[in-house]
Short mmCIF file of C-alpha atoms and ligand atoms in Angstrom, two decimals:
data_model
loop_
_atom_site.label_atom_id
_atom_site.label_comp_id
_atom_site.label_asym_id
_atom_site.label_seq_id
_atom_site.Cartn_x
_atom_site.Cartn_y
_atom_site.Cartn_z
CA MET A 1106 17.21 17.81 19.14
CA ILE A 1107 18.03 17.56 22.80
CA ILE A 1108 21.78 17.22 23.23
CA GLY A 1109 24.23 17.94 26.02
CA SER A 1110 26.96 16.41 28.10
CA HIS A 1111 28.18 15.74 31.53
CA VAL A 1112 29.04 19.11 33.12
CA ARG A 1113 30.90 20.12 36.29
CA MET A 1114 29.18 21.50 39.35
CA ALA A 1115 31.84 23.37 41.26
CA SER A 1116 32.82 26.49 43.17
CA PRO A 1117 32.18 29.39 42.80
CA ASP A 1118 29.01 29.30 40.68
CA TYR A 1119 27.88 25.69 41.13
CA LEU A 1120 24.64 24.97 39.22
CA GLU A 1121 24.73 28.35 37.49
CA GLY A 1122 28.23 27.47 36.29
CA SER A 1123 26.97 24.07 35.13
CA VAL A 1124 24.41 25.73 32.85
CA ARG A 1125 27.04 28.19 31.59
CA GLU A 1126 29.31 25.27 30.77
CA ALA A 1127 26.50 23.54 28.84
CA LEU A 1128 25.74 26.76 26.94
CA SER A 1129 29.41 27.04 25.99
CA TYR A 1130 29.02 23.68 24.20
CA ASP A 1131 25.89 24.87 22.41
CA ALA A 1132 23.96 22.26 24.42
CA ASN A 1133 20.34 22.37 25.58
CA ALA A 1134 20.65 19.57 28.14
CA MET A 1135 23.19 18.55 30.77
CA MET A 1136 23.92 15.99 33.43
CA LEU A 1137 25.72 16.56 36.71
CA TYR A 1138 26.62 15.04 40.04
CA THR A 1139 25.36 16.97 43.07
CA GLY A 1140 28.87 16.57 44.55
CA ALA A 1141 31.90 14.29 44.18
CA PRO A 1142 30.67 10.98 42.69
CA GLN A 1143 33.16 8.97 44.74
CA ASN A 1144 31.94 10.23 48.13
CA THR A 1145 28.70 11.22 49.85
CA ARG A 1146 29.75 14.62 51.21
CA ARG A 1147 27.41 17.29 49.88
CA LEU A 1148 27.14 21.08 50.27
CA PRO A 1149 23.95 22.63 51.63
CA MET A 1150 21.54 23.34 48.77
CA GLU A 1151 21.52 27.08 49.62
CA ALA A 1152 25.11 27.25 48.37
CA LEU A 1153 24.38 25.88 44.92
CA HIS A 1154 22.94 28.96 43.08
CA ILE A 1155 19.65 27.27 42.23
CA ASP A 1156 17.72 30.49 41.48
CA GLU A 1157 20.49 31.77 39.23
CA MET A 1158 20.48 28.40 37.45
CA HIS A 1159 16.75 28.68 36.73
CA ALA A 1160 17.08 32.27 35.52
CA LEU A 1161 19.80 31.21 33.08
CA LEU A 1162 17.83 28.18 31.89
CA GLN A 1163 14.78 30.32 31.30
CA GLU A 1164 16.75 32.97 29.44
CA ASN A 1165 17.95 30.27 27.08
CA GLY A 1166 14.67 28.41 26.72
CA ILE A 1167 15.95 25.23 28.36
CA PRO A 1168 13.39 23.29 30.44
CA ALA A 1169 14.53 22.31 33.95
CA GLU A 1170 13.95 18.64 33.16
CA HIS A 1171 16.86 18.82 30.72
CA VAL A 1172 19.06 19.13 33.81
CA ILE A 1173 19.69 15.52 34.76
CA VAL A 1174 21.16 14.32 38.05
CA HIS A 1175 23.47 11.29 38.16
CA ALA A 1176 23.60 9.54 41.53
CA PRO A 1177 27.20 8.89 42.68
CA TYR A 1178 28.62 5.59 41.51
CA ILE A 1179 29.67 4.53 45.00
CA ILE A 1180 26.02 3.78 45.74
CA ASN A 1181 25.47 0.03 45.40
CA PRO A 1182 21.86 -0.97 46.08
CA ALA A 1183 22.53 -4.54 44.85
CA ASN A 1184 25.03 -5.42 47.58
CA SER A 1185 23.50 -8.02 49.92
CA VAL A 1186 26.87 -9.08 51.32
CA LYS A 1187 27.52 -5.89 53.27
CA PRO A 1188 24.16 -4.65 54.61
CA GLU A 1189 25.78 -1.34 55.60
CA VAL A 1190 26.54 -0.64 51.90
CA ALA A 1191 22.91 -1.15 50.92
CA GLU A 1192 21.87 0.89 53.97
CA LEU A 1193 24.07 3.78 52.82
CA ALA A 1194 22.56 3.48 49.33
CA VAL A 1195 19.01 3.92 50.65
CA GLU A 1196 19.93 6.82 52.93
CA PHE A 1197 21.97 8.60 50.31
CA LEU A 1198 19.37 8.08 47.61
CA GLN A 1199 16.67 9.61 49.80
CA LYS A 1200 18.85 12.70 50.26
CA GLU A 1201 19.70 12.77 46.56
CA ILE A 1202 15.98 12.75 45.75
CA SER A 1203 15.43 15.75 48.07
CA ARG A 1204 18.31 17.55 46.40
CA THR A 1205 16.85 16.83 42.96
CA VAL A 1206 13.50 18.24 44.11
CA ALA A 1207 15.28 21.37 45.41
CA ILE A 1208 17.15 21.76 42.12
CA GLY A 1209 13.87 21.45 40.22
CA ALA A 1210 15.14 18.59 38.04
CA ARG A 1211 13.16 15.47 37.15
CA TYR A 1212 15.44 12.57 36.23
CA ILE A 1213 17.97 10.83 38.49
CA VAL A 1214 20.22 8.31 36.74
CA LEU A 1215 21.18 5.38 38.96
CA HIS A 1216 23.43 2.37 38.42
CA PRO A 1217 21.53 -0.70 39.64
CA GLY A 1218 24.73 -1.93 41.27
CA SER A 1219 26.92 -5.01 41.61
CA TYR A 1220 26.05 -8.26 43.33
CA THR A 1221 29.70 -8.72 44.47
CA THR A 1222 30.02 -12.36 45.66
CA THR A 1223 26.44 -13.62 45.31
CA ASP A 1224 24.68 -13.95 41.93
CA THR A 1225 22.64 -11.92 39.44
CA GLU A 1226 19.31 -13.10 40.84
CA THR A 1227 20.25 -12.07 44.40
CA GLY A 1228 21.57 -8.74 43.10
CA ILE A 1229 18.32 -8.03 41.29
CA ARG A 1230 16.24 -8.93 44.34
CA THR A 1231 18.45 -6.86 46.67
CA CYS A 1232 18.35 -3.83 44.36
CA ALA A 1233 14.54 -3.91 44.18
CA GLU A 1234 14.29 -4.35 47.97
CA GLN A 1235 16.51 -1.34 48.61
CA LEU A 1236 14.62 0.81 46.10
CA ASN A 1237 11.37 -0.18 47.80
CA ARG A 1238 12.86 0.96 51.11
CA VAL A 1239 13.48 4.39 49.54
CA GLY A 1240 9.69 4.62 49.35
CA LYS A 1241 7.33 6.41 47.00
CA LEU A 1242 9.15 9.10 45.06
CA PRO A 1243 7.98 12.72 45.31
CA GLU A 1244 5.74 14.03 42.52
CA GLY A 1245 7.74 14.78 39.39
CA ILE A 1246 10.80 12.66 40.22
CA VAL A 1247 11.77 9.68 38.06
CA ILE A 1248 14.70 7.38 38.86
CA CYS A 1249 16.25 6.02 35.66
CA LEU A 1250 18.12 2.74 36.05
CA GLU A 1251 21.07 2.73 33.66
CA THR A 1252 21.79 -0.07 31.19
CA MET A 1253 25.15 -1.45 32.34
CA ALA A 1254 28.13 -3.03 30.56
CA GLY A 1255 28.19 -6.09 32.81
CA LYS A 1256 31.69 -5.33 34.09
CA GLY A 1257 32.58 -7.51 37.09
CA SER A 1258 29.35 -8.39 38.89
CA GLU A 1259 27.24 -5.50 37.57
CA ILE A 1260 23.52 -6.17 37.20
CA GLY A 1261 21.40 -4.44 34.56
CA LYS A 1262 23.47 -5.68 31.59
CA SER A 1263 20.38 -6.85 29.72
CA PHE A 1264 16.93 -5.35 29.23
CA GLU A 1265 15.54 -8.49 30.91
CA GLU A 1266 17.59 -7.88 34.08
CA LEU A 1267 16.34 -4.31 34.25
CA ALA A 1268 12.77 -5.50 33.69
CA ALA A 1269 13.23 -8.01 36.52
CA ILE A 1270 14.14 -5.14 38.88
CA LEU A 1271 11.20 -3.01 37.74
CA GLU A 1272 8.80 -5.94 38.17
CA ARG A 1273 9.68 -6.16 41.85
CA LEU A 1274 9.15 -2.45 42.60
CA ASP A 1275 6.21 -1.21 44.68
CA HIS A 1276 6.00 1.97 42.55
CA PRO A 1277 7.38 1.04 39.11
CA GLU A 1278 5.56 3.96 37.48
CA THR A 1279 8.11 6.38 38.98
CA TYR A 1280 11.05 4.48 37.48
CA GLY A 1281 12.50 4.66 33.99
CA ILE A 1282 15.62 3.67 32.07
CA CYS A 1283 18.76 5.49 30.95
CA PHE A 1284 20.13 3.88 27.76
CA ASP A 1285 23.94 4.08 27.51
CA THR A 1286 25.29 3.23 24.04
CA CYS A 1287 28.78 2.27 25.31
CA HIS A 1288 27.34 0.03 28.01
CA THR A 1289 24.78 -1.74 25.79
CA HIS A 1290 27.46 -2.30 23.11
CA ASP A 1291 29.80 -3.70 25.75
CA ALA A 1292 26.97 -5.90 27.02
CA GLY A 1293 26.58 -7.36 23.51
CA TYR A 1294 23.85 -5.29 21.81
CA ASP A 1295 24.55 -4.20 18.23
CA ILE A 1296 24.26 -0.41 18.11
CA ALA A 1297 24.81 -0.55 14.33
CA ASP A 1298 21.33 -2.13 14.19
CA ILE A 1299 19.73 0.38 16.55
CA ASP A 1300 16.19 -0.19 15.33
CA SER A 1301 16.32 -3.89 16.27
CA VAL A 1302 17.81 -2.96 19.65
CA LEU A 1303 14.97 -0.47 20.18
CA ASP A 1304 12.39 -3.09 19.15
CA ARG A 1305 13.85 -5.42 21.77
CA PHE A 1306 13.90 -2.61 24.35
CA ASP A 1307 10.28 -1.84 23.53
CA ALA A 1308 9.21 -5.48 23.87
CA VAL A 1309 10.97 -6.02 27.20
CA LEU A 1310 10.80 -2.63 28.92
CA GLY A 1311 8.62 -0.36 26.79
CA LEU A 1312 10.23 2.48 24.85
CA GLU A 1313 8.16 4.99 26.85
CA ARG A 1314 10.35 4.06 29.82
CA MET A 1315 13.51 5.45 28.18
CA HIS A 1316 14.02 8.99 29.49
CA VAL A 1317 17.75 9.59 29.12
CA ILE A 1318 20.35 8.44 26.55
CA HIS A 1319 24.09 8.41 27.21
CA LEU A 1320 25.77 8.82 23.83
CA ASN A 1321 29.28 7.37 24.05
CA ASP A 1322 31.59 5.41 21.80
CA SER A 1323 33.33 2.37 23.31
CA LYS A 1324 37.04 1.51 23.44
CA ASN A 1325 36.26 -2.20 23.32
CA GLU A 1326 34.62 -4.68 20.96
CA ARG A 1327 30.97 -5.58 21.27
CA GLY A 1328 30.31 -7.89 24.22
CA ALA A 1329 33.63 -7.06 25.96
CA ARG A 1330 31.86 -6.05 29.22
CA LYS A 1331 34.59 -3.49 29.94
CA ASP A 1332 32.85 -0.08 30.16
CA ARG A 1333 35.51 2.21 28.77
CA HIS A 1334 34.06 5.21 26.97
CA ALA A 1335 35.64 6.57 23.79
CA ASN A 1336 35.14 9.85 21.94
CA LEU A 1337 32.55 9.79 19.15
CA GLY A 1338 34.05 8.06 16.13
CA GLN A 1339 37.18 7.00 18.03
CA GLY A 1340 35.83 3.67 19.25
CA GLN A 1341 34.30 0.38 18.19
CA ILE A 1342 30.76 1.74 17.68
CA GLY A 1343 31.74 4.47 15.25
CA PHE A 1344 30.44 7.95 14.53
CA GLU A 1345 27.79 7.04 11.96
CA ASN A 1346 26.17 4.44 14.23
CA LEU A 1347 26.11 6.91 17.12
CA TYR A 1348 24.71 9.57 14.81
CA ARG A 1349 21.91 7.09 13.91
CA VAL A 1350 21.01 7.00 17.62
CA PHE A 1351 21.21 10.79 17.89
CA ALA A 1352 18.98 11.34 14.84
CA ASN A 1353 16.61 8.40 15.39
CA PRO A 1354 13.04 9.70 15.12
CA ARG A 1355 11.87 7.23 17.80
CA LEU A 1356 14.27 8.87 20.25
CA ALA A 1357 13.70 12.50 19.26
CA ALA A 1358 12.13 13.57 22.57
CA ILE A 1359 14.82 11.98 24.76
CA PRO A 1360 17.80 14.04 26.02
CA LYS A 1361 21.15 12.68 24.76
CA ILE A 1362 24.09 13.17 27.07
CA LEU A 1363 27.76 12.78 26.08
CA GLU A 1364 30.04 11.15 28.67
CA THR A 1365 33.05 10.86 26.41
CA PRO A 1366 36.57 11.28 27.84
CA TYR A 1367 38.42 14.58 28.06
CA ILE A 1368 41.18 15.07 25.49
CA ASP A 1369 44.39 16.61 26.91
CA ASP A 1370 42.44 17.64 30.02
CA LYS A 1371 39.88 19.49 27.89
CA PRO A 1372 36.21 18.60 27.47
CA PRO A 1373 35.48 17.38 23.91
CA TYR A 1374 31.78 18.26 24.09
CA ALA A 1375 31.60 21.48 22.03
CA GLU A 1376 33.35 19.69 19.16
CA GLU A 1377 31.31 16.48 19.44
CA ILE A 1378 28.01 18.38 19.56
CA ARG A 1379 29.14 20.40 16.55
CA MET A 1380 29.95 17.16 14.65
CA LEU A 1381 26.49 15.71 15.38
CA LYS A 1382 24.68 18.89 14.36
CA GLN A 1383 26.78 19.26 11.23
CA ARG A 1384 25.97 15.69 10.18
CA TYR A 1385 22.29 16.40 10.86
CA ASP A 1386 22.34 19.57 8.74
CA GLN A 1387 24.13 17.73 5.96
CA GLU A 1388 21.48 14.99 5.94
CA ASN A 1389 18.52 17.36 6.14
CA ARG A 1390 19.69 19.80 3.47
CA GLN A 1391 18.35 19.09 0.00
FE1 FE B 1199 26.31 6.15 34.59
FE1 FE B 1200 26.44 6.29 31.26
ZN1 ZN B 1201 30.20 3.92 31.66
#
């Protein structure tokens, strides 16, 4: 099983500290922002302890592609109303790709964005245009568009919308999908019937395109389009349904990342990973 969580990337040990944090949760995967997600200021790569990160990964038998980068959520490639916002998205994404190459990671998770005051169709077209302006991705890099909840004017709330973006890309082979359980539930998909959801995903996008899973419960009912994550078993999806995603044989090779909320300012990830593994052991013990 490939399981981990969102981890911090902060002074003094940066990426090395991120791996240590993941190890403290008994994880073998992790996802991080290369800096504050709400701004585009970034430290020089030399400061980020990349070599130490790789040494620690190697020591623990964790492949570098289990370190996943999440692009900051202020990037909005679907905004056609303010060209400077889309411009910033392209520029920042190009730098983020270089940083991901330097880190030695493979997958970059990206929100397709919000159309603001236009419409879904325009948002989809704008997003694809901006991604095409980013150009051909370097060897080994895959940008994973995330399934979104459909909050406000978000695009990417259905597999069809994501497919419509991919169809317009000059280099679709270097793009994949990140499947977020909270977001798809909020967008109306029934996680309790995960195999039907995966059949639909496979028909529209191709299951081989799914490279990252965000495993989150949701505070809201199915179809609410709210995007508020809950701790595993504390929301409207429920622990057993999330466990069925975690343990699904069709998804075995895909890293699962927890983005559940902190409890009393403490990360819940060690406990949630323990719960998933315990359930797995229980099921696979005769
Ligand atoms: Fe995300
Ligand atoms: Fe997510
Ligand atoms: Zn979310």
